[in-house]
Short mmCIF file of C-alpha atoms and ligand atoms in Angstrom, two decimals:
data_model
loop_
_atom_site.label_atom_id
_atom_site.label_comp_id
_atom_site.label_asym_id
_atom_site.label_seq_id
_atom_site.Cartn_x
_atom_site.Cartn_y
_atom_site.Cartn_z
CA MET A 10 3.48 -25.44 -13.82
CA GLN A 11 1.14 -24.78 -10.35
CA PHE A 12 -0.82 -21.69 -10.87
CA ARG A 13 -1.15 -19.23 -7.92
CA ASN A 14 -5.08 -19.52 -6.70
CA PHE A 15 -5.86 -15.99 -4.78
CA LYS A 16 -8.14 -14.92 -2.63
CA MET A 17 -9.45 -11.61 -3.51
CA VAL A 18 -11.76 -8.79 -1.97
CA ASP A 19 -15.59 -10.21 -1.37
CA TYR A 20 -17.46 -7.07 -1.75
CA VAL A 21 -16.52 -3.85 -3.96
CA VAL A 22 -18.39 -0.65 -4.10
CA TYR A 23 -17.42 2.20 -6.48
CA GLY A 24 -18.88 5.60 -6.65
CA ARG A 25 -18.91 9.55 -5.46
CA GLY A 26 -20.89 9.45 -2.35
CA ALA A 27 -20.36 5.76 -1.82
CA PHE A 28 -19.65 6.29 1.44
CA ASN A 29 -23.37 7.17 2.64
CA GLN A 30 -23.80 3.29 1.66
CA VAL A 31 -21.47 2.02 4.66
CA ASP A 32 -24.29 1.88 7.66
CA GLU A 33 -26.42 -0.15 5.27
CA ILE A 34 -23.35 -2.48 4.01
CA ILE A 35 -21.72 -3.14 7.35
CA ALA A 36 -25.23 -3.42 9.33
CA PRO A 37 -25.79 -7.51 8.51
CA HIS A 38 -21.97 -8.14 10.07
CA ARG A 39 -23.13 -6.89 13.28
CA LYS A 40 -22.85 -9.52 15.82
CA GLY A 41 -25.18 -8.70 18.89
CA ASP A 42 -24.10 -5.73 20.86
CA PHE A 43 -20.63 -6.17 19.72
CA PRO A 44 -19.36 -2.80 18.22
CA MET A 45 -17.73 -2.04 15.23
CA ILE A 46 -14.65 -0.10 14.91
CA PHE A 47 -13.77 2.79 13.00
CA PHE A 48 -10.10 3.24 12.38
CA LEU A 49 -10.13 7.08 10.92
CA ASP A 50 -6.60 8.56 9.41
CA HIS A 51 -5.72 10.78 11.95
CA PHE A 52 -6.18 13.94 9.03
CA PHE A 53 -9.88 13.54 9.36
CA GLU A 54 -9.77 14.54 13.32
CA GLY A 55 -12.49 17.42 13.36
CA LYS A 56 -13.04 17.04 9.50
CA PRO A 57 -16.73 16.46 8.33
CA LEU A 58 -15.63 12.95 7.45
CA ALA A 59 -15.60 12.19 11.23
CA SER A 60 -19.10 13.17 11.59
CA ARG A 61 -20.44 11.05 9.02
CA VAL A 62 -19.14 7.59 10.26
CA PRO A 63 -22.45 5.49 11.01
CA LEU A 64 -21.93 5.05 14.79
CA ARG A 65 -24.48 2.75 16.70
CA GLY A 66 -24.45 1.31 19.91
CA LYS A 67 -20.91 0.86 21.78
CA ASP A 68 -19.52 1.72 18.15
CA LYS A 69 -15.96 3.35 18.21
CA ILE A 70 -13.84 5.75 16.23
CA VAL A 71 -10.12 5.26 16.81
CA PHE A 72 -8.30 7.90 15.44
CA VAL A 73 -4.96 6.77 14.04
CA ASP A 74 -1.93 8.16 14.14
CA VAL A 75 -0.23 7.31 10.71
CA THR A 76 3.14 9.79 10.74
CA TYR A 77 5.03 6.66 10.68
CA GLU A 78 4.06 3.09 8.77
CA PRO A 79 2.41 0.69 10.87
CA LYS A 80 4.52 -1.10 13.34
CA THR A 81 3.72 -4.71 14.89
CA THR A 82 4.16 -3.23 18.16
CA GLN A 83 1.32 -0.87 17.25
CA VAL A 84 -0.95 -3.42 16.03
CA ASP A 85 -0.52 -5.68 18.62
CA ALA A 86 -1.06 -2.61 21.02
CA ILE A 87 -4.79 -1.63 19.79
CA ALA A 88 -5.84 -5.15 18.98
CA ALA A 89 -4.89 -5.84 22.99
CA GLU A 90 -6.97 -2.56 23.78
CA LEU A 91 -9.67 -3.91 21.74
CA LYS A 92 -9.86 -7.11 23.60
CA ALA A 93 -9.57 -5.66 27.10
CA ALA A 94 -12.31 -3.02 26.17
CA PHE A 95 -14.77 -5.06 24.52
CA GLY A 96 -14.07 -8.68 24.47
CA GLU A 97 -14.91 -9.18 20.58
CA VAL A 98 -15.68 -6.40 18.07
CA SER A 99 -18.18 -7.38 15.45
CA GLY A 100 -15.42 -5.75 12.64
CA ILE A 101 -13.22 -2.86 11.81
CA VAL A 102 -13.35 -0.63 9.24
CA GLY A 103 -10.58 1.45 8.09
CA ILE A 104 -10.71 5.08 6.74
CA GLY A 105 -8.01 6.52 5.33
CA GLY A 106 -4.33 5.82 3.47
CA GLY A 107 -2.65 2.69 2.77
CA SER A 108 -1.09 3.23 6.34
CA THR A 109 -4.48 2.75 8.31
CA LEU A 110 -5.88 0.31 5.52
CA ASP A 111 -2.85 -2.13 6.38
CA LEU A 112 -3.25 -1.15 10.20
CA ALA A 113 -7.42 -2.20 9.94
CA LYS A 114 -6.35 -5.75 8.07
CA ALA A 115 -3.70 -6.08 10.64
CA VAL A 116 -5.79 -5.58 13.85
CA ALA A 117 -8.39 -7.56 12.54
CA LEU A 118 -6.23 -10.46 12.24
CA MET A 119 -4.93 -9.83 15.83
CA MET A 120 -8.30 -10.12 17.18
CA LYS A 121 -8.39 -14.00 16.09
CA ASN A 122 -4.95 -15.19 16.26
CA PRO A 123 -2.64 -15.73 18.96
CA GLY A 124 0.83 -13.98 19.99
CA SER A 125 2.18 -10.95 18.02
CA SER A 126 1.77 -9.77 14.49
CA ALA A 127 5.33 -9.77 14.10
CA ASP A 128 4.84 -14.04 14.16
CA TYR A 129 2.43 -13.61 11.27
CA GLN A 130 5.28 -11.98 8.85
CA GLY A 131 5.81 -13.59 6.18
CA TRP A 132 3.81 -15.74 3.58
CA ASP A 133 0.81 -18.07 4.61
CA LEU A 134 1.39 -17.96 8.44
CA VAL A 135 -1.96 -16.56 9.46
CA LYS A 136 -4.01 -19.60 10.39
CA GLN A 137 -7.31 -17.82 11.40
CA ALA A 138 -9.82 -15.67 9.80
CA GLY A 139 -9.92 -12.35 11.38
CA VAL A 140 -13.18 -10.56 12.20
CA TYR A 141 -15.02 -8.71 9.46
CA LYS A 142 -13.07 -6.09 7.94
CA VAL A 143 -13.74 -2.86 5.37
CA GLY A 144 -11.18 -1.13 3.35
CA ILE A 145 -12.13 2.82 2.43
CA PRO A 146 -9.36 4.44 1.05
CA THR A 147 -8.66 8.31 1.28
CA LEU A 148 -5.43 8.19 -1.17
CA SER A 149 -5.31 6.41 -4.08
CA GLY A 150 -2.22 4.93 -5.33
CA THR A 151 -1.13 1.95 -2.59
CA GLY A 152 -3.26 -0.70 -3.83
CA ALA A 153 -3.58 -1.75 -0.16
CA GLU A 154 -7.14 -1.92 -1.02
CA VAL A 155 -7.19 -5.07 -2.72
CA SER A 156 -3.71 -6.85 -1.73
CA ARG A 157 -3.48 -10.22 0.16
CA THR A 158 -0.69 -8.29 2.66
CA THR A 159 -0.59 -5.85 5.32
CA VAL A 160 3.02 -4.18 5.44
CA LEU A 161 4.49 -4.15 8.77
CA THR A 162 7.63 -2.78 10.33
CA GLY A 163 8.54 -5.66 12.87
CA PRO A 164 11.56 -5.96 15.38
CA THR A 165 13.49 -7.29 12.54
CA ARG A 166 12.32 -6.48 9.44
CA LYS A 167 9.72 -4.62 7.09
CA LEU A 168 7.34 -7.63 5.68
CA GLY A 169 3.68 -8.17 5.25
CA MET A 170 1.47 -10.65 6.70
CA ASN A 171 0.69 -12.03 3.31
CA SER A 172 -2.15 -14.52 3.44
CA ASP A 173 -5.78 -15.70 1.83
CA PHE A 174 -7.16 -14.00 5.56
CA THR A 175 -5.52 -10.87 4.74
CA PRO A 176 -7.84 -9.32 1.99
CA PHE A 177 -10.60 -6.95 3.04
CA ASP A 178 -14.08 -8.45 3.14
CA GLN A 179 -15.39 -5.31 1.87
CA ILE A 180 -14.14 -2.26 0.19
CA VAL A 181 -16.14 1.09 -0.60
CA LEU A 182 -14.40 3.32 -3.36
CA ASP A 183 -15.20 6.55 -2.95
CA PRO A 184 -13.22 8.81 -5.04
CA GLU A 185 -15.10 12.03 -3.20
CA LEU A 186 -12.77 10.91 -0.14
CA THR A 187 -9.35 11.73 -1.92
CA LYS A 188 -10.45 15.59 -2.79
CA ASP A 189 -8.31 17.12 -0.30
CA ALA A 190 -5.42 15.22 -0.30
CA PRO A 191 -2.17 17.83 -0.71
CA ALA A 192 -0.63 17.98 -4.08
CA ASN A 193 2.46 16.09 -3.11
CA GLN A 194 1.10 13.76 -1.10
CA ARG A 195 -0.88 12.77 -3.57
CA PHE A 196 1.78 12.55 -6.49
CA TYR A 197 3.59 10.31 -4.06
CA THR A 198 0.90 7.76 -3.31
CA GLY A 199 -0.27 8.20 -6.97
CA MET A 200 3.16 6.94 -8.40
CA ASP A 201 3.42 4.31 -6.09
CA CYS A 202 0.72 2.64 -8.54
CA TYR A 203 2.78 4.37 -11.71
CA ILE A 204 5.66 2.35 -10.14
CA HIS A 205 3.65 -0.75 -9.42
CA CYS A 206 2.52 -1.13 -13.13
CA ILE A 207 6.00 0.01 -14.46
CA GLU A 208 7.51 -2.75 -12.61
CA SER A 209 4.89 -5.53 -13.07
CA LEU A 210 4.65 -4.71 -17.21
CA GLU A 211 8.51 -5.10 -16.96
CA GLY A 212 8.76 -7.98 -14.96
CA THR A 213 9.47 -11.75 -15.69
CA PHE A 214 6.68 -12.95 -13.97
CA LEU A 215 4.05 -10.73 -16.30
CA ASN A 216 1.21 -12.82 -18.13
CA GLU A 217 -1.88 -11.63 -19.75
CA PHE A 218 -3.86 -11.28 -16.25
CA SER A 219 -1.52 -8.27 -14.81
CA LYS A 220 -1.02 -7.03 -18.45
CA SER A 221 -4.76 -6.38 -18.80
CA TYR A 222 -4.87 -4.64 -15.39
CA GLY A 223 -1.25 -3.26 -15.45
CA GLU A 224 -1.68 -1.38 -19.03
CA LYS A 225 -5.01 0.04 -17.50
CA ALA A 226 -3.78 1.43 -14.67
CA LEU A 227 -0.87 2.80 -16.54
CA GLU A 228 -3.53 4.74 -19.25
CA LEU A 229 -5.16 6.07 -16.00
CA CYS A 230 -1.80 7.50 -14.43
CA ARG A 231 -1.07 9.15 -17.49
CA LYS A 232 -4.22 10.74 -18.12
CA VAL A 233 -4.13 12.29 -14.22
CA PHE A 234 -0.48 13.05 -14.42
CA VAL A 235 0.66 13.52 -18.17
CA GLU A 236 -2.81 14.85 -19.65
CA LYS A 237 -4.61 17.36 -17.47
CA ASN A 238 -3.15 20.29 -16.66
CA THR A 239 -5.50 21.04 -13.34
CA TRP A 240 -6.55 18.66 -10.79
CA ASP A 241 -10.32 18.14 -11.32
CA GLU A 242 -13.19 15.56 -9.82
CA GLU A 243 -12.53 13.03 -12.93
CA CYS A 244 -8.65 12.72 -11.52
CA ASP A 245 -9.75 11.36 -8.16
CA ASP A 246 -12.08 9.17 -10.05
CA GLN A 247 -9.41 7.81 -12.49
CA LEU A 248 -6.48 7.62 -9.86
CA MET A 249 -8.86 5.45 -7.34
CA MET A 250 -9.23 3.04 -10.47
CA ALA A 251 -5.56 3.18 -11.05
CA SER A 252 -4.48 1.83 -7.91
CA TYR A 253 -7.55 -1.12 -8.14
CA ALA A 254 -6.14 -2.18 -11.18
CA GLY A 255 -2.54 -1.69 -10.20
CA GLY A 256 -3.29 -3.57 -7.17
CA MET A 257 -4.79 -6.13 -9.47
CA SER A 258 -1.94 -6.47 -11.93
CA ILE A 259 0.69 -6.80 -8.94
CA ALA A 260 -1.64 -9.61 -7.22
CA TYR A 261 -0.32 -12.45 -10.04
CA SER A 262 2.97 -10.79 -10.61
CA GLN A 263 5.10 -8.80 -8.35
CA VAL A 264 6.73 -5.18 -7.85
CA GLY A 265 10.54 -4.71 -8.62
CA VAL A 266 13.60 -2.66 -8.46
CA ALA A 267 12.56 0.66 -7.00
CA HIS A 268 10.31 -1.29 -4.15
CA ALA A 269 12.98 -3.54 -3.25
CA VAL A 270 15.40 -0.76 -2.82
CA SER A 271 13.04 1.70 -1.12
CA TYR A 272 12.05 -1.13 1.35
CA GLY A 273 15.72 -0.59 2.92
CA LEU A 274 15.32 2.96 3.03
CA SER A 275 12.02 2.90 5.17
CA TYR A 276 13.74 -0.26 7.28
CA LEU A 277 16.50 2.26 8.23
CA LEU A 278 15.72 5.65 7.97
CA GLY A 279 11.48 5.50 8.10
CA THR A 280 11.31 6.77 4.57
CA LYS A 281 7.52 6.50 3.56
CA HIS A 282 6.58 4.02 1.06
CA GLY A 283 5.47 6.63 -1.60
CA ILE A 284 8.32 9.29 -1.31
CA GLY A 285 10.55 6.65 -0.93
CA ASN A 286 10.03 4.53 -4.45
CA CYS A 287 9.82 7.93 -6.19
CA ILE A 288 13.55 8.84 -4.48
CA VAL A 289 14.49 5.55 -6.05
CA MET A 290 12.67 5.64 -9.42
CA ASN A 291 14.30 8.84 -10.18
CA HIS A 292 17.83 7.05 -10.70
CA LEU A 293 16.52 3.64 -12.07
CA GLU A 294 17.36 4.53 -15.70
CA GLU A 295 19.30 1.55 -16.29
CA TYR A 296 16.38 -0.64 -15.30
CA TYR A 297 13.06 0.97 -16.49
CA PRO A 298 14.32 3.76 -18.56
CA ALA A 299 11.13 4.41 -20.60
CA GLY A 300 9.52 4.57 -17.25
CA VAL A 301 12.19 6.74 -15.67
CA LYS A 302 12.35 9.23 -18.37
CA GLU A 303 8.41 9.46 -18.15
CA PHE A 304 8.25 9.49 -14.22
CA LYS A 305 10.67 12.62 -14.23
CA HIS A 306 8.55 13.96 -16.81
CA MET A 307 5.63 13.85 -14.49
CA VAL A 308 7.81 15.26 -11.52
CA ALA A 309 8.35 18.44 -13.40
CA LYS A 310 4.90 18.90 -14.67
CA ASN A 311 3.32 18.63 -11.65
CA ASN A 312 5.71 20.78 -9.74
CA ILE A 313 6.96 18.15 -7.36
CA ASP A 314 10.12 18.05 -4.99
CA ILE A 315 11.77 14.79 -4.65
CA PRO A 316 14.61 14.59 -2.05
CA VAL A 317 18.18 14.03 -3.08
CA GLY A 318 21.37 12.86 -0.89
CA ILE A 319 19.16 11.14 1.88
CA CYS A 320 22.23 8.52 2.07
CA ALA A 321 24.74 11.37 2.09
CA ASN A 322 25.80 10.77 5.86
CA LEU A 323 25.41 6.81 6.42
CA SER A 324 28.03 4.61 7.75
CA GLU A 325 29.15 1.63 6.01
CA GLU A 326 26.86 -0.20 8.99
CA GLN A 327 23.92 1.52 7.64
CA PHE A 328 24.58 0.87 3.89
CA ASP A 329 24.51 -2.94 5.04
CA ALA A 330 21.74 -3.33 7.08
CA MET A 331 19.79 -1.24 3.67
CA ILE A 332 21.44 -3.96 1.71
CA ASN A 333 20.34 -6.80 3.64
CA VAL A 334 16.71 -5.51 3.88
CA SER A 335 16.56 -5.10 -0.08
CA LEU A 336 18.37 -8.17 -1.19
CA GLY A 337 16.28 -10.15 1.49
CA MET A 338 13.18 -9.41 -0.97
CA LYS A 339 14.22 -12.20 -3.24
CA PRO A 340 10.64 -12.66 -4.97
CA LEU A 341 11.06 -8.77 -5.91
CA TRP A 342 14.30 -9.21 -7.52
CA GLU A 343 13.91 -12.11 -9.37
CA ASN A 344 10.86 -10.33 -11.16
CA ALA A 345 12.79 -7.55 -12.05
CA LEU A 346 15.99 -9.42 -13.46
CA GLY A 347 15.44 -13.02 -13.82
CA LYS A 348 16.39 -16.11 -11.88
CA ASP A 349 19.77 -14.95 -12.46
CA TRP A 350 19.39 -11.49 -10.36
CA GLU A 351 22.30 -12.57 -7.89
CA GLN A 352 24.59 -12.32 -10.24
CA ILE A 353 23.34 -9.18 -11.51
CA MET A 354 22.55 -7.34 -8.08
CA THR A 355 25.80 -7.80 -6.14
CA ARG A 356 26.08 -6.11 -3.19
CA GLU A 357 28.62 -3.36 -4.38
CA LYS A 358 26.19 -2.59 -7.03
CA LEU A 359 23.56 -1.98 -4.85
CA ARG A 360 25.79 -0.18 -2.48
CA ALA A 361 26.49 2.25 -5.51
CA LEU A 362 22.68 2.82 -5.89
CA TYR A 363 22.03 3.52 -2.84
CA ASN A 364 25.21 5.75 -2.30
CA LYS A 365 23.16 8.12 -5.68
CA LEU A 366 19.67 8.59 -3.26
P1 NAD B 2 -0.41 6.85 4.38
O1 NAD B 2 -1.66 6.09 4.74
O2 NAD B 2 0.73 6.99 4.92
O3 NAD B 2 -0.79 8.56 4.47
C1 NAD B 2 -0.01 9.37 4.26
C2 NAD B 2 -0.47 11.05 4.52
O4 NAD B 2 -1.74 11.17 3.74
C3 NAD B 2 -0.91 10.95 6.08
O5 NAD B 2 -0.09 11.91 6.68
C4 NAD B 2 -2.23 10.66 6.23
O6 NAD B 2 -2.86 11.55 7.34
C5 NAD B 2 -2.45 12.03 5.11
N1 NAD B 2 -3.79 11.50 4.33
C6 NAD B 2 -4.80 10.38 4.02
N2 NAD B 2 -5.89 10.69 3.43
C7 NAD B 2 -6.11 12.20 3.15
C8 NAD B 2 -6.60 12.75 2.75
N3 NAD B 2 -7.93 12.18 1.70
N4 NAD B 2 -6.34 13.86 2.55
C9 NAD B 2 -5.44 14.83 3.50
N5 NAD B 2 -4.52 13.99 3.66
C10 NAD B 2 -4.41 12.78 3.84
O7 NAD B 2 0.11 6.94 2.47
P2 NAD B 2 -0.27 6.34 1.63
O8 NAD B 2 0.94 6.43 0.53
O9 NAD B 2 -1.61 6.15 0.98
O10 NAD B 2 0.27 4.56 2.28
C11 NAD B 2 1.56 4.09 2.43
C12 NAD B 2 1.42 2.89 3.38
O11 NAD B 2 0.61 2.27 2.61
C13 NAD B 2 2.49 2.44 3.81
O12 NAD B 2 2.65 2.19 4.71
C14 NAD B 2 3.14 1.18 2.81
O13 NAD B 2 3.47 0.06 3.68
C15 NAD B 2 1.37 0.68 2.57
N6 NAD B 2 1.34 0.01 1.29
C16 NAD B 2 0.83 -1.24 1.20
C17 NAD B 2 0.35 -1.84 0.69
C18 NAD B 2 -0.35 -3.28 0.60
O14 NAD B 2 -0.64 -3.99 -0.01
N7 NAD B 2 -0.92 -3.64 1.54
C19 NAD B 2 0.80 -1.56 -1.10
C20 NAD B 2 1.67 -0.42 -0.74
C21 NAD B 2 1.56 0.17 0.39
ZN1 ZN B 3 4.06 0.02 -3.37
#
């Protein structure tokens, strides 16, 4: 038996107001007068957080448009611009939701690796460490702050640059930064974490390491979305730790059916990760009966709309494209359904599931 020896984030700071320590934390990582580049989610343009970014020398804020999830073309273009403008940079600091964090990780890697980020979509294809990179989440749930991947949509697939060089060198977990997230978005991204827990805990890859983190994350999600009646600071604090623990849980296991199906939606229709997972989870009673029941309760309790009928007008070719992307996620299916998953999840069965969404 070969156990996975995985690389983790090097440094973690957690606490309300921890953002104020960023200047001090990154100082030793400055290389001469090469700049630190801060990727700030475009939501924060003109907001107080933008003026709190600790700029020095040639440092620059790049407001990143996350209307669509990160693409390999976008990563390549930003890396090329930075190389043209500065030659080298001291590091990249991503401040935002999962999309901004992924963009920061990918660009940091592409500052030191030749070619296109599309060449590195897969497992362990990245060969050189990138530049110093810091992740500062402003939405809680994806676990992108702890994961060893950065999910990119490329010319032929949606797949991460999954490698030991991908995790952040430093993360700054400051729950205060999540306070202005709209309720729907907070729920969709928070459910990403809830679904990570269900898929990990119900999966065949589960071990005690994953279970310990998954159970804790699930408990925190329940405190926030089931027990509380109004959102407060404690909810932001708890959901940020749920995201971290949920990410740690899947580091040693894998996600499952909701993610495998949601990847197809995202590839074809551009459906965003959090909401896509919710759209799928709504129809997964057969695979996760207790989790889906609780999910529906949380949707109702938090007054959230989950879109329905998004596959209503698709052609057979489009269904085929989604099915191909989804069935390509082999480790996810194996985790969810076991080694014989191909006998269980046939194309017909998956076609029927997409039809319901
Ligand atoms: P997101 O980063 O796509 O952001 C969603 C929206 O929320 C955007 O409009 C953004 O501007 C806004 N936003 C962000 N922070 C805000 C705040 N504090 N207040 C108000 N608005 C705010 O959303 P997400 O759900 O965090 O991330 C989804 C992305 O993460 C997808 O691209 C997905 O592929 C990726 N992902 C990566 C991993 C990983 O391990 N690398 C895991 C899961 C998901
Ligand atoms: Zn996810």
